Coordinates of C-alpha atoms in Angstrom, one line a residue:
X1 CA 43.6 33.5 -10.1
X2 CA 44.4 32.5 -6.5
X3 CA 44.1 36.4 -5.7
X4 CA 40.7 36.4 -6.9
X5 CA 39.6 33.5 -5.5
X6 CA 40.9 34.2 -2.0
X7 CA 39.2 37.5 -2.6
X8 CA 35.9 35.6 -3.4
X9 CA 36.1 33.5 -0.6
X10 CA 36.9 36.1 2.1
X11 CA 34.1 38.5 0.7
X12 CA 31.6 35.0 1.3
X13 CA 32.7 34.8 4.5
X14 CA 32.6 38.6 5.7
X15 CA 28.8 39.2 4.0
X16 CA 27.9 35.5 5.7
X17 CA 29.4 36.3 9.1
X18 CA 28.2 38.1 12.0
X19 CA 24.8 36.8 12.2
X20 CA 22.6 35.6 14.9
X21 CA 20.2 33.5 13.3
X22 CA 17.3 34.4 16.0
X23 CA 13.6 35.9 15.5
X24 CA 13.7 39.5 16.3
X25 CA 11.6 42.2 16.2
X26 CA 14.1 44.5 15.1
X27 CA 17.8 44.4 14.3
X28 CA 20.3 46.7 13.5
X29 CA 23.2 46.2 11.1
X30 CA 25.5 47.7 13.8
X31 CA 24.2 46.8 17.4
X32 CA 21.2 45.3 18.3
X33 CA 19.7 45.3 22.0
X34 CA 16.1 44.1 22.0
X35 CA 13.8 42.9 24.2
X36 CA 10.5 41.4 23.6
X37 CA 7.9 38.7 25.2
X38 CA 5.0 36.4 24.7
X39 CA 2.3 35.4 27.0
X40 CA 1.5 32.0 28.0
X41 CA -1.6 31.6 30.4
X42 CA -0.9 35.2 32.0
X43 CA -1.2 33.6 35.5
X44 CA 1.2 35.0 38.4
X45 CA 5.0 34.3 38.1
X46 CA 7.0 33.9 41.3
X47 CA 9.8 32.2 39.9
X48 CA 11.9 33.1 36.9
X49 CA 14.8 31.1 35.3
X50 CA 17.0 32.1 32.3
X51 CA 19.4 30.1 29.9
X52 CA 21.3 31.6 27.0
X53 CA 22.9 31.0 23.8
X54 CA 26.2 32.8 22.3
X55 CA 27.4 32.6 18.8
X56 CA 30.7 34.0 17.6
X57 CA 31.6 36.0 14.4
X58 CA 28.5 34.5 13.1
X59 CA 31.2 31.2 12.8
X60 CA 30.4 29.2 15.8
X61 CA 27.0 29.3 18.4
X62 CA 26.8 27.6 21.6
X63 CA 24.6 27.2 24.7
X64 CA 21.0 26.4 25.0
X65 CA 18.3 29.0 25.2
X66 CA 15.1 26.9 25.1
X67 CA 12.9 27.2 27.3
X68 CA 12.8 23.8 28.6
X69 CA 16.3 25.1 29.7
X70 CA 15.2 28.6 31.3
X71 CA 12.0 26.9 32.8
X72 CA 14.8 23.8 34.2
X73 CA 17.2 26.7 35.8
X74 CA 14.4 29.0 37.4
X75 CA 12.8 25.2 39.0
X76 CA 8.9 26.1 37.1
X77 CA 6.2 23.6 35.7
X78 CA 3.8 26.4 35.0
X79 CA 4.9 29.2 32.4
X80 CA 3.4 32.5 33.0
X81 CA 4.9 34.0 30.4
X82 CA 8.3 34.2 28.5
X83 CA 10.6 37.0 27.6
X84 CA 13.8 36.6 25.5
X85 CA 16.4 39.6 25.2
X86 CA 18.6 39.4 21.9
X87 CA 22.2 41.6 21.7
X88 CA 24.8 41.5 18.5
X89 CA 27.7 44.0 18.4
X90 CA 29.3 44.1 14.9
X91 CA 28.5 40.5 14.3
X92 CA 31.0 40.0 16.6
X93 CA 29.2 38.6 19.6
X94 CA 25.5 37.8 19.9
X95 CA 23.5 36.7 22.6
X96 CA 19.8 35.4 22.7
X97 CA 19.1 35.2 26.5
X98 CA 15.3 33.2 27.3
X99 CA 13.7 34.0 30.4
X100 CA 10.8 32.4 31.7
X101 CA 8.0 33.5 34.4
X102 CA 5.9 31.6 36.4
X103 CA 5.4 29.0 38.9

């Protein structure tokens, strides 16, 4: 009984694991390495600041990718426009970096 319940338990935790709960486009089961945007006011963008948020094994996530955060870092009131660039490998690592343009 303890073998099968062990055996429950870890298969919960390796199906659960290994995602980056983010908005993507696209993701692959494997690797994922996307990059996508959205427009703001589409004004010019001299500046650009980024922040970034890591989670590991799907089990722990830190950092702050907002982009109160990214628009903080890169010193801009006005957002031109934002682009965010998402990476998981193996649901291992993943990344969701926020990068804002603008002035």
């Amino acid at each position: 009984m303890r073998r099968l319940l062990a055996s429950a338990i870890l298969g919960v935790l390796f199906l659960g694991s290994g995602c980056i709960a983010v908005a993507t486009p696209a993701s692959g089961l494997l690797y994922t390495d996307v990059k996508w945007g959205i427009e703001a006011t589409g004004g010019t963008s001299s500046k650009s600041g980024s922040a970034k948020a890591t989670s590991y094994f799907g089990l722990f996530a830190t950092g702050d990718a907002s982009i109160a955060a990214a628009k903080s870092a890169g010193g801009i009131t006005k957002v031109a426009h934002v682009d965010y660039h998402t990476t998981n490998i193996l649901g291992i690592i993943g990344t969701i970096e926020t990068t804002v343009h603008g002035d």
